[in-house]
Short mmCIF file of C-alpha atoms and ligand atoms in Angstrom, two decimals:
data_model
loop_
_atom_site.label_atom_id
_atom_site.label_comp_id
_atom_site.label_asym_id
_atom_site.label_seq_id
_atom_site.Cartn_x
_atom_site.Cartn_y
_atom_site.Cartn_z
CA MET A 1 -9.54 31.28 -39.89
CA ARG A 2 -6.44 29.71 -38.48
CA THR A 3 -5.72 26.06 -39.60
CA PRO A 4 -4.71 24.10 -36.63
CA ILE A 5 -1.18 22.56 -36.92
CA ILE A 6 -0.19 19.60 -34.94
CA ALA A 7 3.64 18.78 -35.40
CA GLY A 8 5.57 15.97 -34.03
CA ASN A 9 9.29 17.03 -33.08
CA TRP A 10 11.05 13.72 -33.17
CA LYS A 11 14.36 15.30 -31.59
CA LEU A 12 17.22 12.88 -31.91
CA HIS A 13 15.10 9.63 -32.54
CA MET A 14 14.49 7.55 -35.64
CA ASN A 15 16.68 6.60 -38.58
CA PRO A 16 15.70 6.70 -42.35
CA ALA A 17 14.35 3.15 -42.24
CA GLN A 18 12.05 3.68 -39.12
CA THR A 19 11.19 7.03 -40.82
CA ALA A 20 9.85 5.43 -44.15
CA GLU A 21 8.02 2.83 -42.02
CA PHE A 22 6.33 5.21 -39.84
CA VAL A 23 5.05 7.40 -42.68
CA LYS A 24 4.02 4.42 -44.56
CA ASN A 25 1.74 3.53 -41.63
CA VAL A 26 0.32 6.97 -41.10
CA LYS A 27 -0.01 8.64 -44.64
CA ASP A 28 -3.17 7.50 -45.55
CA LYS A 29 -4.93 8.25 -42.03
CA LEU A 30 -4.06 11.92 -41.86
CA PRO A 31 -6.64 14.64 -41.55
CA ASP A 32 -7.51 16.73 -44.55
CA SER A 33 -4.83 19.48 -44.51
CA ASN A 34 -7.57 22.27 -44.59
CA LYS A 35 -8.76 20.90 -41.42
CA VAL A 36 -5.64 20.05 -39.62
CA GLU A 37 -2.10 20.38 -40.91
CA SER A 38 -0.02 17.53 -39.88
CA VAL A 39 3.72 17.98 -39.37
CA ILE A 40 6.70 16.00 -38.62
CA ALA A 41 9.96 17.52 -37.77
CA ALA A 42 12.70 15.11 -38.15
CA PRO A 43 16.69 15.03 -37.58
CA ALA A 44 18.43 16.22 -40.64
CA VAL A 45 19.71 12.83 -41.46
CA ASP A 46 16.08 11.56 -41.85
CA LEU A 47 14.73 14.46 -43.94
CA ASP A 48 15.40 12.83 -47.22
CA ALA A 49 13.59 9.59 -46.28
CA LEU A 50 10.73 11.74 -44.66
CA ILE A 51 10.20 13.82 -47.81
CA LYS A 52 10.31 10.63 -50.21
CA ALA A 53 8.00 8.65 -47.97
CA SER A 54 5.34 11.41 -47.61
CA GLU A 55 5.11 12.48 -51.22
CA GLY A 56 1.46 12.87 -52.26
CA SER A 57 0.30 12.79 -48.76
CA ASN A 58 -1.08 15.37 -46.27
CA LEU A 59 2.13 15.35 -44.15
CA SER A 60 4.17 18.45 -44.25
CA VAL A 61 7.85 18.14 -43.46
CA ALA A 62 9.97 20.33 -40.91
CA ALA A 63 13.47 20.37 -40.02
CA GLU A 64 14.67 20.62 -36.38
CA ASN A 65 17.17 23.23 -36.94
CA CYS A 66 19.40 25.23 -39.55
CA TYR A 67 22.01 27.74 -39.73
CA PHE A 68 21.63 31.21 -40.62
CA GLU A 69 23.95 31.12 -43.66
CA ASP A 70 23.20 29.40 -46.72
CA GLU A 71 26.65 28.13 -47.51
CA GLY A 72 30.21 28.72 -46.62
CA ALA A 73 33.10 27.30 -44.10
CA PHE A 74 30.43 26.47 -41.36
CA THR A 75 31.43 22.67 -40.50
CA GLY A 76 28.50 20.64 -39.28
CA GLU A 77 25.80 22.92 -40.10
CA THR A 78 22.59 22.54 -42.17
CA SER A 79 21.79 24.84 -44.81
CA PRO A 80 18.42 26.48 -45.12
CA LYS A 81 18.71 26.74 -48.67
CA VAL A 82 19.24 23.09 -49.16
CA LEU A 83 16.30 22.33 -47.13
CA LYS A 84 14.35 24.36 -49.18
CA GLU A 85 15.66 22.65 -52.33
CA MET A 86 14.88 19.19 -50.75
CA GLY A 87 11.18 20.18 -50.02
CA VAL A 88 11.30 21.04 -46.52
CA LYS A 89 8.37 23.54 -45.42
CA TYR A 90 9.05 24.42 -41.89
CA CYS A 91 12.05 24.78 -39.61
CA ILE A 92 11.72 24.70 -35.90
CA ILE A 93 14.04 27.24 -34.08
CA GLY A 94 14.68 28.40 -30.73
CA HIS A 95 13.85 25.19 -29.08
CA SER A 96 14.84 25.15 -25.44
CA GLU A 97 16.98 22.24 -25.82
CA ARG A 98 18.88 24.25 -28.39
CA ARG A 99 19.09 27.26 -26.38
CA ASP A 100 20.36 25.16 -23.36
CA TYR A 101 22.68 22.57 -24.83
CA PHE A 102 24.01 24.40 -27.81
CA HIS A 103 23.96 28.09 -26.29
CA GLU A 104 21.55 29.50 -28.95
CA THR A 105 20.94 33.13 -28.33
CA ASP A 106 17.89 35.17 -29.23
CA GLU A 107 20.07 37.09 -31.73
CA ASP A 108 20.91 33.58 -33.33
CA ILE A 109 17.29 32.73 -33.41
CA ASN A 110 16.37 36.22 -35.23
CA LYS A 111 19.19 35.47 -37.81
CA LYS A 112 17.90 32.02 -38.14
CA ALA A 113 14.25 33.36 -38.66
CA LYS A 114 15.34 35.65 -41.44
CA ALA A 115 17.51 33.06 -43.25
CA ILE A 116 14.48 30.75 -43.03
CA PHE A 117 12.21 33.43 -44.70
CA ARG A 118 14.77 34.43 -47.18
CA ASN A 119 14.97 30.65 -48.64
CA GLY A 120 11.14 30.48 -48.68
CA LEU A 121 10.73 28.18 -45.70
CA LEU A 122 8.27 28.82 -42.62
CA PRO A 123 9.84 29.13 -38.95
CA ILE A 124 8.27 27.48 -36.00
CA ILE A 125 9.65 29.76 -33.24
CA CYS A 126 9.85 28.14 -29.86
CA CYS A 127 9.92 30.25 -26.54
CA GLY A 128 8.95 29.31 -23.02
CA GLU A 129 10.19 30.02 -19.46
CA SER A 130 11.95 27.88 -16.83
CA LEU A 131 10.31 26.77 -13.60
CA GLU A 132 12.38 29.18 -11.75
CA THR A 133 11.16 32.16 -14.13
CA ARG A 134 7.77 30.93 -13.53
CA GLU A 135 7.91 30.71 -9.85
CA ALA A 136 9.20 34.26 -9.68
CA GLY A 137 6.04 35.59 -11.64
CA LYS A 138 8.22 36.84 -14.53
CA GLU A 139 7.09 34.29 -17.20
CA GLU A 140 5.06 36.58 -19.18
CA GLU A 141 7.62 39.29 -19.34
CA PHE A 142 10.25 36.63 -20.24
CA VAL A 143 8.28 35.11 -23.12
CA VAL A 144 7.27 38.31 -24.60
CA SER A 145 10.84 39.41 -24.52
CA GLN A 146 12.01 36.24 -26.28
CA ILE A 147 9.35 36.78 -29.03
CA LYS A 148 10.23 40.38 -29.43
CA LYS A 149 13.85 39.60 -30.17
CA ALA A 150 13.09 36.55 -32.54
CA LEU A 151 10.64 38.64 -34.49
CA ASP A 152 13.02 41.99 -34.79
CA GLY A 153 13.08 43.20 -38.25
CA LEU A 154 10.38 40.78 -39.77
CA THR A 155 7.54 42.05 -41.60
CA SER A 156 3.88 41.87 -40.68
CA GLU A 157 3.16 39.57 -43.75
CA GLN A 158 5.96 37.32 -42.51
CA VAL A 159 4.75 37.17 -38.87
CA SER A 160 1.18 36.22 -40.17
CA SER A 161 2.64 33.27 -41.85
CA LEU A 162 4.93 31.95 -39.05
CA VAL A 163 4.19 29.37 -36.20
CA ILE A 164 4.98 30.25 -32.67
CA ALA A 165 5.37 27.32 -30.17
CA TYR A 166 4.96 28.11 -26.57
CA GLU A 167 6.82 25.19 -24.66
CA PRO A 168 7.40 25.78 -20.74
CA ILE A 169 10.67 24.23 -20.14
CA TRP A 170 9.20 22.72 -16.84
CA ALA A 171 6.76 20.86 -18.99
CA ILE A 172 8.87 19.11 -21.56
CA GLY A 173 9.44 15.48 -21.31
CA THR A 174 8.33 15.51 -17.62
CA GLY A 175 4.84 14.47 -17.85
CA LYS A 176 3.81 17.76 -16.32
CA THR A 177 1.57 19.51 -18.83
CA ALA A 178 0.88 23.16 -18.10
CA THR A 179 -2.91 23.26 -17.38
CA SER A 180 -5.06 24.24 -20.48
CA ASP A 181 -5.80 27.42 -18.61
CA GLN A 182 -1.89 28.21 -18.21
CA ALA A 183 -1.11 27.29 -21.86
CA GLU A 184 -4.08 29.60 -23.00
CA GLU A 185 -3.22 32.41 -20.67
CA MET A 186 0.57 32.43 -22.03
CA CYS A 187 -0.80 31.88 -25.78
CA LYS A 188 -3.04 34.83 -25.38
CA THR A 189 -0.51 37.07 -23.92
CA ILE A 190 2.00 36.03 -26.93
CA ARG A 191 -0.95 37.04 -29.48
CA GLU A 192 -1.61 40.38 -27.68
CA SER A 193 2.17 41.14 -27.84
CA ILE A 194 2.15 40.69 -31.63
CA ALA A 195 -0.87 42.84 -31.95
CA LYS A 196 1.11 45.55 -30.05
CA LEU A 197 4.24 44.96 -32.20
CA TYR A 198 2.44 44.67 -35.39
CA ASN A 199 -1.44 45.00 -35.64
CA GLU A 200 -4.46 43.11 -34.80
CA GLU A 201 -4.63 41.36 -38.31
CA THR A 202 -0.96 39.93 -37.96
CA ALA A 203 -1.98 38.86 -34.42
CA GLU A 204 -5.17 37.12 -35.62
CA ASN A 205 -3.23 35.30 -38.33
CA VAL A 206 -0.33 33.94 -36.43
CA ARG A 207 -0.60 30.32 -35.50
CA ILE A 208 0.55 29.57 -31.72
CA GLN A 209 1.04 25.92 -30.54
CA TYR A 210 1.61 24.82 -27.13
CA GLY A 211 4.12 22.12 -26.30
CA GLY A 212 5.06 20.20 -23.14
CA SER A 213 3.66 16.67 -22.62
CA VAL A 214 1.06 16.89 -25.01
CA LYS A 215 -0.73 13.48 -25.58
CA PRO A 216 -3.85 11.95 -26.95
CA ALA A 217 -5.47 12.37 -23.54
CA ASN A 218 -5.01 16.14 -23.40
CA VAL A 219 -4.85 17.25 -26.92
CA LYS A 220 -8.63 17.83 -27.12
CA GLU A 221 -8.79 20.10 -24.11
CA LEU A 222 -5.90 22.20 -25.12
CA MET A 223 -7.09 22.59 -28.77
CA ALA A 224 -10.46 23.89 -27.46
CA LYS A 225 -8.84 26.95 -26.16
CA PRO A 226 -9.25 29.97 -28.40
CA ASN A 227 -5.71 31.00 -28.75
CA ILE A 228 -4.09 27.61 -28.84
CA ASP A 229 -3.82 26.52 -32.68
CA GLY A 230 -1.93 23.48 -32.19
CA GLY A 231 0.75 21.39 -30.30
CA LEU A 232 4.36 20.83 -30.87
CA VAL A 233 4.64 17.29 -29.56
CA GLY A 234 7.86 15.29 -28.42
CA GLY A 235 7.49 11.79 -26.96
CA ALA A 236 3.86 11.30 -27.89
CA SER A 237 4.76 11.76 -31.61
CA LEU A 238 7.03 8.84 -31.83
CA GLU A 239 4.19 6.02 -31.89
CA VAL A 240 2.20 5.65 -35.05
CA GLU A 241 -1.10 5.20 -33.02
CA SER A 242 -0.48 8.14 -30.77
CA PHE A 243 0.54 10.39 -33.70
CA LEU A 244 -2.49 9.53 -35.47
CA SER A 245 -4.71 10.12 -32.31
CA LEU A 246 -3.15 13.58 -31.96
CA VAL A 247 -3.55 14.63 -35.65
CA ASN A 248 -6.94 13.40 -35.77
CA TYR A 249 -8.09 14.81 -32.28
CA GLN A 250 -11.25 16.43 -34.02
CA GLY A 251 -12.55 12.87 -34.55
O1 LIG B 1 9.90 19.63 -26.67
C1 LIG B 1 8.83 19.26 -26.94
C2 LIG B 1 8.28 19.39 -28.29
O2 LIG B 1 9.21 20.25 -28.85
C3 LIG B 1 7.90 18.70 -26.10
O3 LIG B 1 8.34 17.25 -25.67
P1 LIG B 1 7.44 16.28 -24.98
O4 LIG B 1 6.08 16.27 -25.63
O5 LIG B 1 8.05 15.00 -25.01
O6 LIG B 1 7.18 16.81 -23.51
#
């Protein structure tokens, strides 16, 4: 059985004081982590505050990005080795904002996935098509190709433990959610592609999130779909009440 995983992606919001205050207000109201895993991905400068504030709670901590080298002359980058030492569990890679604004390639994302596993962290690998690609009817081909390149060289054991986030770019921050059927269809395609690349067991184990305007009003419908195991949530993860409604979607 796959444990549902609801993750807030704070993007470039919050400072350490706001982070500590947020966690103080949610930490005793999170679901049992065997039922739903609650995660917050915060900017690197807030991770120390996030880890300290969430100690002893059911909250898992994620970084929003890291570099593919552990150390060296790479000014401005974040070390996956140090993320692990700090107590981070997950690291998001391949978000469309990083691909678009910071020119990250599929090859970079694959190197990051390997660096994350090398250091004992788990990746949340984002994929998703633009509106143009969807309108051309090429979304499945595009997303499957992103997944294939991101996973290149990873073992079935590694793939079983990671998280994939399907985030159609046209649904991010736009208020336009993919319909639950559209989201399910792509998550199913991703799972089938993993069965082909690896095997049925690996495909059954991998958790696949949907992201793009997920909010308390639509989380239940999305989570009811058989191939959707979680949500990666931007805007609606920034408010305490809204984050709590999301992670407690089971009631
Ligand atoms: O990009 C996202 C999460 O990574 C989605 O953002 P929104 O939930 O604000 O649409």
